[in-house]
Coordinates of C-alpha atoms in Angstrom, one line a residue:
Chain A
M1 CA 72.9 121.6 81.5
T2 CA 73.6 120.2 85.0
P3 CA 75.8 117.3 85.1
L4 CA 73.3 114.7 85.5
E5 CA 71.7 115.7 82.4
K6 CA 75.3 115.4 80.7
K7 CA 74.3 112.4 78.3
G8 CA 75.1 111.1 75.2
V9 CA 77.5 108.6 73.2
T10 CA 80.4 108.8 71.3
I11 CA 82.1 106.0 69.2
V12 CA 85.2 106.5 67.4
V13 CA 85.4 103.6 64.7
F14 CA 88.7 102.9 63.9
S15 CA 88.4 99.5 62.5
G16 CA 87.0 98.4 58.8
E17 CA 85.9 95.3 59.6
L18 CA 82.2 93.9 59.3
D19 CA 81.9 92.6 62.7
R20 CA 83.1 95.5 64.2
A21 CA 81.2 97.8 62.4
L22 CA 78.2 95.8 63.1
A23 CA 78.9 96.1 66.8
A24 CA 79.4 99.8 66.6
F25 CA 76.1 100.6 64.8
N26 CA 74.5 98.2 67.3
I27 CA 75.3 100.2 70.1
A28 CA 74.8 103.4 68.4
N29 CA 71.2 102.6 67.5
A30 CA 70.4 101.4 70.8
A31 CA 71.5 104.5 72.5
A32 CA 69.7 106.6 69.7
S33 CA 66.5 104.6 70.2
M34 CA 66.8 105.7 74.0
D35 CA 66.8 109.5 72.6
L36 CA 70.4 110.0 73.4
P37 CA 72.7 112.3 71.3
V38 CA 75.3 109.7 69.6
T39 CA 78.2 110.7 67.6
M40 CA 80.1 108.4 65.4
F41 CA 83.8 109.4 64.5
F42 CA 85.0 107.4 61.5
T43 CA 88.9 107.4 61.1
F44 CA 91.5 105.3 59.4
W45 CA 90.3 101.9 58.4
G46 CA 86.6 103.0 59.6
L47 CA 86.5 105.2 56.5
N48 CA 85.8 102.3 54.6
V49 CA 82.5 101.6 56.4
I50 CA 81.0 105.0 55.2
K51 CA 82.5 104.9 51.8
K52 CA 80.4 105.0 48.7
E53 CA 80.1 101.7 47.1
E54 CA 80.9 102.6 43.8
G55 CA 84.0 104.3 45.3
K56 CA 86.4 106.1 43.2
V57 CA 89.8 104.5 43.1
G58 CA 91.8 107.7 44.1
S59 CA 93.4 110.7 43.0
G60 CA 96.8 112.3 44.0
G61 CA 99.7 110.0 43.0
W62 CA 99.9 106.3 42.9
M63 CA 100.3 105.6 46.6
K64 CA 97.0 107.0 47.3
R65 CA 95.5 105.2 44.3
M66 CA 96.9 101.8 45.6
M67 CA 95.7 102.4 49.0
N68 CA 92.2 103.1 47.5
V69 CA 92.3 99.8 45.4
L70 CA 93.1 97.8 48.5
N71 CA 90.6 99.8 50.6
R72 CA 87.6 99.7 48.2
G73 CA 85.2 100.0 51.0
G74 CA 81.5 100.5 50.9
A75 CA 79.3 98.6 53.8
K76 CA 78.8 95.6 51.5
R77 CA 82.5 94.8 51.0
L78 CA 83.7 94.7 54.5
K79 CA 84.9 91.4 55.7
L80 CA 85.0 89.8 59.1
S81 CA 88.1 90.5 61.3
R82 CA 88.1 86.6 62.1
M83 CA 87.0 83.6 60.0
N84 CA 86.6 85.4 56.8
M85 CA 88.1 82.2 55.0
G86 CA 88.4 83.6 51.7
G87 CA 85.0 85.4 52.1
M88 CA 83.0 82.3 53.0
G89 CA 82.8 83.0 56.6
T90 CA 81.7 86.7 55.9
A91 CA 78.7 85.4 53.4
M92 CA 77.7 82.8 56.1
M93 CA 77.7 85.3 59.0
K94 CA 75.5 87.6 56.5
K95 CA 73.0 84.6 55.8
L96 CA 72.8 84.1 59.7
M97 CA 72.0 87.6 60.2
A98 CA 69.4 87.4 57.6
G99 CA 67.6 84.3 58.9
H100 CA 67.5 86.0 62.3
N101 CA 65.9 89.3 61.1
I102 CA 69.2 91.2 62.3
P103 CA 69.4 94.3 59.8
S104 CA 72.4 94.2 57.6
L105 CA 74.9 96.9 57.9
R106 CA 73.6 99.0 55.1
E107 CA 70.1 98.7 56.8
M108 CA 71.9 99.7 60.3
I109 CA 73.5 102.9 58.8
E110 CA 70.0 104.0 57.3
M111 CA 68.3 103.4 60.6
A112 CA 71.1 105.4 62.3
S113 CA 70.5 108.2 60.1
G114 CA 66.9 108.0 60.7
L115 CA 67.4 108.2 64.4
G116 CA 69.7 111.2 64.4
V117 CA 73.1 109.4 64.7
R118 CA 75.7 112.0 63.7
M119 CA 78.3 110.3 61.4
V120 CA 81.6 112.3 61.1
A121 CA 84.7 111.7 58.9
C122 CA 88.1 112.2 60.2
T123 CA 89.7 115.0 57.9
T124 CA 93.5 113.8 58.8
S125 CA 92.6 110.4 57.5
M126 CA 90.9 111.5 54.6
A127 CA 93.8 113.4 53.6
L128 CA 96.1 110.6 54.1
M129 CA 93.8 108.4 52.0
G130 CA 93.3 111.0 49.1
L131 CA 89.6 111.0 49.8
S132 CA 87.2 114.1 49.5
E133 CA 84.0 114.5 50.8
E134 CA 82.0 113.2 47.9
D135 CA 83.5 109.8 48.3
F136 CA 81.3 109.2 51.3
I137 CA 77.5 107.9 51.5
P138 CA 75.2 111.0 52.0
E139 CA 74.5 110.1 55.6
V140 CA 78.0 111.5 56.4
R141 CA 77.6 115.3 56.6
E142 CA 80.4 116.7 58.9
F143 CA 84.3 116.4 58.5
V144 CA 86.3 117.4 61.4
G145 CA 89.6 116.7 63.3
A146 CA 90.5 115.0 66.5
A147 CA 90.0 118.2 68.5
T148 CA 86.2 118.3 67.6
Y149 CA 86.1 114.4 68.6
V150 CA 87.4 115.4 71.9
G151 CA 85.0 118.2 72.5
D152 CA 82.2 115.9 71.8
A153 CA 83.4 113.2 73.9
L154 CA 83.7 115.5 76.9
D155 CA 80.1 116.3 76.3
S156 CA 79.2 112.7 76.4
E157 CA 78.8 110.0 79.1
V158 CA 79.9 107.2 77.2
N159 CA 82.7 107.1 75.1
L160 CA 84.1 103.9 73.1
F161 CA 86.9 103.2 70.5
I162 CA 86.1 100.4 68.3
Chain B
M1 CA 72.7 109.2 93.9
T2 CA 74.7 112.6 93.4
P3 CA 76.9 113.0 90.3
L4 CA 79.9 112.5 92.5
E5 CA 78.9 109.2 93.4
K6 CA 78.3 107.7 90.1
K7 CA 80.9 105.3 89.7
G8 CA 81.4 101.9 88.2
V9 CA 83.1 100.3 85.2
T10 CA 81.5 98.4 82.3
I11 CA 83.6 96.7 79.9
V12 CA 82.1 95.3 76.2
V13 CA 84.2 92.2 75.7
F14 CA 84.0 91.8 71.9
S15 CA 87.3 90.0 71.3
G16 CA 87.9 86.4 71.8
E17 CA 91.6 86.2 72.1
L18 CA 93.4 85.5 75.1
D19 CA 95.5 88.6 75.6
R20 CA 92.4 90.9 75.3
A21 CA 90.5 88.6 77.5
L22 CA 93.3 88.9 80.2
A23 CA 93.4 92.6 79.9
A24 CA 89.6 92.9 80.2
F25 CA 89.7 90.7 83.5
N26 CA 92.7 92.5 85.0
I27 CA 90.7 95.8 84.8
A28 CA 87.5 94.4 85.9
N29 CA 89.2 92.7 88.8
A30 CA 91.3 95.9 89.9
A31 CA 88.1 97.8 89.7
A32 CA 86.0 95.0 91.6
S33 CA 88.7 95.2 94.4
M34 CA 88.2 98.8 95.0
D35 CA 84.6 97.9 95.4
L36 CA 83.1 99.4 92.3
P37 CA 80.4 97.8 90.8
V38 CA 81.8 96.2 87.3
T39 CA 79.5 94.8 84.3
M40 CA 81.2 92.9 81.6
F41 CA 79.2 92.7 78.5
F42 CA 80.3 89.6 76.5
T43 CA 79.5 90.0 72.9
F44 CA 80.3 88.3 69.3
W45 CA 83.8 86.6 69.5
G46 CA 83.8 87.6 73.1
L47 CA 81.1 84.8 73.8
N48 CA 83.9 82.2 73.3
V49 CA 85.4 83.7 76.5
I50 CA 82.6 82.5 78.6
K51 CA 81.4 79.2 76.9
K52 CA 81.7 76.0 78.7
E53 CA 84.9 74.2 77.7
E54 CA 83.1 70.9 77.0
G55 CA 80.9 73.4 74.6
K56 CA 78.1 71.7 72.6
V57 CA 78.8 71.9 68.8
G58 CA 75.6 73.6 68.2
S59 CA 72.0 73.3 67.0
G60 CA 69.7 75.0 64.3
G61 CA 71.5 74.2 60.9
W62 CA 74.8 73.4 59.5
M63 CA 75.9 77.1 59.4
K64 CA 75.3 77.5 63.3
R65 CA 77.1 74.2 63.6
M66 CA 80.1 75.1 61.7
M67 CA 80.3 78.5 63.3
N68 CA 80.4 76.6 66.8
V69 CA 83.2 74.1 65.4
L70 CA 85.2 77.0 64.6
N71 CA 84.6 79.0 67.8
R72 CA 84.9 76.0 70.5
G73 CA 85.9 78.7 72.9
G74 CA 86.1 77.9 76.7
A75 CA 88.8 80.1 78.7
K76 CA 91.5 77.4 78.2
R77 CA 91.2 77.2 74.2
L78 CA 91.5 80.9 73.6
K79 CA 94.9 82.3 71.5
L80 CA 96.8 85.2 71.5
S81 CA 95.9 87.9 68.8
R82 CA 99.5 87.9 67.8
M83 CA 102.3 85.6 67.8
N84 CA 100.1 82.6 68.4
M85 CA 102.7 80.7 66.3
G86 CA 100.6 77.3 65.8
G87 CA 99.9 77.5 69.7
M88 CA 103.6 78.1 70.5
G89 CA 103.2 81.5 71.4
T90 CA 100.1 81.0 73.4
A91 CA 101.6 78.2 75.5
M92 CA 104.8 80.2 76.2
M93 CA 102.6 83.3 77.3
K94 CA 100.8 80.9 79.8
K95 CA 104.1 79.5 81.1
L96 CA 105.4 82.8 81.7
M97 CA 102.2 84.0 83.5
A98 CA 102.3 80.8 85.9
G99 CA 106.0 81.7 86.4
H100 CA 105.1 85.1 87.8
N101 CA 102.3 83.8 89.6
I102 CA 99.9 85.8 87.4
P103 CA 96.5 83.8 87.6
S104 CA 95.3 82.0 84.5
L105 CA 92.3 83.4 82.7
R106 CA 90.3 80.6 84.1
E107 CA 91.3 81.6 87.6
M108 CA 90.7 85.4 86.9
I109 CA 87.1 84.6 85.8
E110 CA 86.6 82.7 89.4
M111 CA 88.2 85.7 90.9
A112 CA 86.0 88.1 89.0
S113 CA 82.8 86.2 90.1
G114 CA 84.0 86.1 93.8
L115 CA 84.4 89.8 93.8
G116 CA 80.8 90.3 92.4
V117 CA 81.5 91.3 88.8
R118 CA 78.3 91.0 86.9
M119 CA 78.9 88.9 83.5
V120 CA 76.4 89.4 81.0
A121 CA 75.9 87.5 77.6
C122 CA 74.4 89.7 74.5
T123 CA 71.3 87.9 73.3
T124 CA 71.5 88.9 70.0
S125 CA 75.0 87.4 69.3
M126 CA 73.9 84.4 71.1
A127 CA 71.1 84.0 68.7
L128 CA 73.5 84.5 65.7
M129 CA 75.7 81.8 66.9
G130 CA 73.0 79.3 67.9
L131 CA 73.9 79.4 71.5
S132 CA 71.4 79.1 74.6
E133 CA 71.9 80.2 78.3
E134 CA 73.2 76.4 79.2
D135 CA 76.1 76.8 77.1
F136 CA 77.8 79.4 79.2
I137 CA 79.8 78.9 82.3
P138 CA 77.7 79.4 85.7
E139 CA 79.3 82.5 86.2
V140 CA 77.3 84.4 83.5
R141 CA 73.8 85.0 84.9
E142 CA 72.3 87.6 82.7
F143 CA 71.4 87.4 78.8
V144 CA 70.4 91.2 77.8
G145 CA 70.4 93.1 74.6
A146 CA 72.3 96.2 73.6
A147 CA 69.7 98.7 75.1
T148 CA 70.6 97.1 78.8
Y149 CA 74.2 97.7 78.1
V150 CA 73.7 101.2 77.0
G151 CA 71.6 102.0 80.5
D152 CA 74.3 100.3 82.4
A153 CA 77.1 102.4 80.7
L154 CA 75.3 105.6 81.3
D155 CA 75.2 104.8 85.0
S156 CA 79.0 104.2 84.9
E157 CA 82.0 106.2 85.0
V158 CA 84.4 104.2 83.0
N159 CA 83.4 102.5 79.8
L160 CA 85.8 100.4 77.8
F161 CA 85.3 98.4 74.4
I162 CA 87.9 95.4 74.3
Chain C
M1 CA 86.6 119.7 92.5
T2 CA 82.9 119.9 91.5
P3 CA 81.7 117.3 89.1
L4 CA 81.5 119.8 86.0
E5 CA 85.2 120.3 86.7
K6 CA 86.1 116.6 86.3
K7 CA 87.9 116.1 83.2
G8 CA 90.6 114.6 81.3
V9 CA 91.5 111.7 79.4
T10 CA 92.8 108.2 79.8
I11 CA 93.9 105.6 77.0
V12 CA 94.7 102.3 77.6
V13 CA 97.4 101.6 74.8
F14 CA 97.2 97.6 74.4
S15 CA 97.8 97.2 70.8
G16 CA 101.5 97.4 69.3
E17 CA 100.6 98.5 65.8
L18 CA 101.8 101.5 64.0
D19 CA 97.9 102.5 63.1
R20 CA 96.5 102.1 66.4
A21 CA 99.5 103.9 68.2
L22 CA 98.9 106.8 65.8
A23 CA 95.2 107.0 66.5
A24 CA 96.3 107.2 70.4
F25 CA 98.6 109.9 70.1
N26 CA 96.5 111.8 67.9
I27 CA 93.8 111.7 70.3
A28 CA 96.0 112.3 73.4
N29 CA 97.7 115.5 71.8
A30 CA 94.4 116.8 70.5
A31 CA 93.2 116.6 74.2
A32 CA 96.6 117.9 75.7
S33 CA 96.5 120.9 73.3
M34 CA 93.1 121.8 74.9
D35 CA 94.8 121.8 78.3
L36 CA 93.2 118.5 79.5
P37 CA 95.1 116.3 81.7
V38 CA 95.9 113.1 79.6
T39 CA 97.4 109.5 81.0
M40 CA 98.5 106.9 78.3
F41 CA 98.6 103.5 80.0
F42 CA 100.6 101.2 78.0
T43 CA 100.0 97.4 78.5
F44 CA 100.6 94.2 76.7
W45 CA 101.8 94.7 73.0
G46 CA 101.4 98.6 73.6
L47 CA 104.9 98.4 75.5
N48 CA 106.5 97.9 72.1
V49 CA 105.2 101.7 71.5
I50 CA 107.6 102.8 73.9
K51 CA 110.6 100.6 74.2
K52 CA 114.1 101.9 73.4
E53 CA 114.7 101.4 69.8
E54 CA 118.2 99.8 70.4
G55 CA 116.0 97.6 72.8
K56 CA 117.9 95.0 74.9
V57 CA 116.9 91.2 73.8
G58 CA 116.1 90.4 77.2
S59 CA 117.1 88.8 80.4
G60 CA 115.6 85.9 82.5
G61 CA 115.1 82.7 80.5
W62 CA 115.0 81.8 77.0
M63 CA 111.1 82.4 76.7
K64 CA 111.6 86.1 77.6
R65 CA 114.4 86.4 75.4
M66 CA 112.2 85.1 72.4
M67 CA 109.4 87.0 73.6
N68 CA 111.7 90.3 73.1
V69 CA 113.4 89.1 69.9
L70 CA 110.0 88.8 68.5
N71 CA 108.8 92.1 69.9
R72 CA 111.7 94.3 69.2
G73 CA 109.7 97.5 69.5
G74 CA 110.6 101.0 69.3
A75 CA 108.2 103.5 67.5
K76 CA 110.0 103.0 64.2
R77 CA 109.6 99.2 64.1
L78 CA 105.8 99.1 64.5
K79 CA 103.7 97.7 61.6
L80 CA 100.4 98.4 60.5
S81 CA 97.5 96.0 61.6
R82 CA 96.3 95.7 58.1
M83 CA 98.2 95.9 54.8
N84 CA 101.4 95.6 56.2
M85 CA 102.4 93.4 52.8
G86 CA 105.8 92.6 54.0
G87 CA 106.7 96.0 55.3
M88 CA 105.6 97.8 52.0
G89 CA 102.2 98.9 53.2
T90 CA 103.8 100.3 56.4
A91 CA 106.4 102.1 54.3
M92 CA 103.9 103.7 52.0
M93 CA 101.7 104.8 55.1
K94 CA 104.9 106.7 56.3
K95 CA 105.7 108.3 53.2
L96 CA 101.8 109.6 52.9
M97 CA 102.0 110.9 56.3
A98 CA 105.3 112.7 55.6
G99 CA 103.9 114.0 52.3
H100 CA 100.9 115.6 54.1
N101 CA 103.2 117.1 56.9
I102 CA 101.3 114.6 59.5
P103 CA 104.1 113.8 62.0
S104 CA 105.7 110.5 62.6
L105 CA 104.9 108.4 65.8
R106 CA 108.2 109.3 67.0
E107 CA 107.6 113.0 66.4
M108 CA 103.9 112.6 68.1
I109 CA 105.6 111.1 71.4
E110 CA 107.9 114.1 71.9
M111 CA 105.1 116.4 71.1
A112 CA 103.0 114.7 73.6
S113 CA 105.7 114.7 76.2
G114 CA 106.1 118.5 75.5
L115 CA 102.4 118.9 75.9
G116 CA 102.5 117.2 79.4
V117 CA 100.8 113.8 78.5
R118 CA 101.7 111.2 81.0
M119 CA 103.1 108.0 79.7
V120 CA 102.8 105.0 82.4
A121 CA 104.0 101.1 81.7
C122 CA 101.8 98.6 83.3
T123 CA 104.2 96.8 85.7
T124 CA 102.3 93.5 85.1
S125 CA 102.9 93.2 81.5
M126 CA 106.7 94.4 82.3
A127 CA 107.2 91.5 84.3
L128 CA 105.7 89.1 82.0
M129 CA 108.0 90.2 79.1
G130 CA 111.0 90.5 81.3
L131 CA 111.5 94.4 80.8
S132 CA 112.7 96.9 83.3
E133 CA 112.3 100.6 83.7
E134 CA 115.7 101.2 81.7
D135 CA 114.3 99.5 78.6
F136 CA 111.7 102.4 77.9
I137 CA 112.0 105.7 76.2
P138 CA 112.9 108.6 78.8
E139 CA 109.3 110.0 78.2
V140 CA 108.1 107.3 80.2
R141 CA 108.5 108.1 83.8
E142 CA 105.9 106.1 85.8
F143 CA 105.5 102.4 86.1
V144 CA 102.2 101.2 87.9
G145 CA 99.4 98.4 88.2
A146 CA 96.1 98.3 86.9
A147 CA 94.5 99.6 90.1
T148 CA 96.4 103.1 89.6
Y149 CA 95.0 102.8 86.0
V150 CA 91.3 102.5 87.2
G151 CA 91.8 105.2 89.7
D152 CA 93.1 107.5 86.8
A153 CA 90.1 106.5 84.8
L154 CA 87.4 107.4 87.4
D155 CA 88.8 110.8 87.8
S156 CA 88.5 111.3 84.0
E157 CA 85.8 112.1 81.8
V158 CA 86.9 110.3 78.5
N159 CA 88.4 106.7 78.7
L160 CA 89.5 104.7 75.7
F161 CA 91.0 101.3 75.3
I162 CA 93.0 101.0 71.9

């Protein structure tokens, strides 16, 4: 691989908010449509984006159970970082998106999967939150640590933290 | 262009808060002063940073109108992400900046324009918020989608999401 | 240095929240363990991460003093960006981390220093907040402006804004 050929995009998805998740998948899908390799590394609150909607409420002690109650997660449950207004702002944003034929977050995740975007969960955050591999949507197939992320980022041209 | 010559900075400005906007323009202007090509891609709440101050309250349905009332925007109206304290923290920060001869956000935007920083607005976010080209300050001349951003980012050495 | 050899990581630490600081040091330490040069550029609220815990309350006028009272800083005082819940969520997160033998932020900072991570404070933000070099932990030895950061970022493969 020559330097000029070194291409690709990595995105650390740290945030668990609807607007930031939409931005992450919008960039990821645009890049994947251009045939670029894309890796999304979900960590901390970002794990909420890729949790199964039924979610389990947790295992391993009351603190983790409580963490999971407060972080039910699942693409449908995420809220806006601003103007949530008790859910009203978030509902409004979803309506506006549908009215403009902008795909929902769940549809964007499916699209990303179809386009070959790698979705990877951070094992350190998983341990902290008492989550295991089966707690995530099936599109997430790899579970890695920060060193793997850094290796991927070094091989990519564009690296973002969202 | 040889790999070593591939230079430049892109900044996705997703946030509509004063402190983050200041950080974005501070980096953009420092890079542009070093004769690097710089592109700022304003999306989502970031559109508030580059809206005209008189702003229109919207068109196309009550939801968009409401979005625009809640997002009046304009560089002078932005608030701090922390310690806003009903506007007092933001006013204090502006005083401190003036006291240290740090330019205001509005001045930084003018400086950026003079230094040739490209300011670009995201068309998907514009549609969502019911905004059109004339709603933005004249320094913003291009209106593009995520694919154009990804192309620019691939050609740049430093890519940030703020 | 050939292009293929141009490696390294820079991280702008803009946020002063515990979770984001942990993410920044987690990536920094992973990269430094792989023998990559790493520079962390602390700016705005991020200065709170590297302030001495005893912190001084300020100098130069009541506005700066107030800023410093509200931004006591020091790695032990940082709060989570979400679910702080009056300090309970932050305390819980710290307990969970200790239970998983995940180092505390203070330990991560020491580790970073031992691994040769460069920790640099932004002089513009320091002026704004009325801070001087002796207000920071001894691991911070350089005090620079945005232009120096941009220069470092151009020489690095991975550049993040956290």
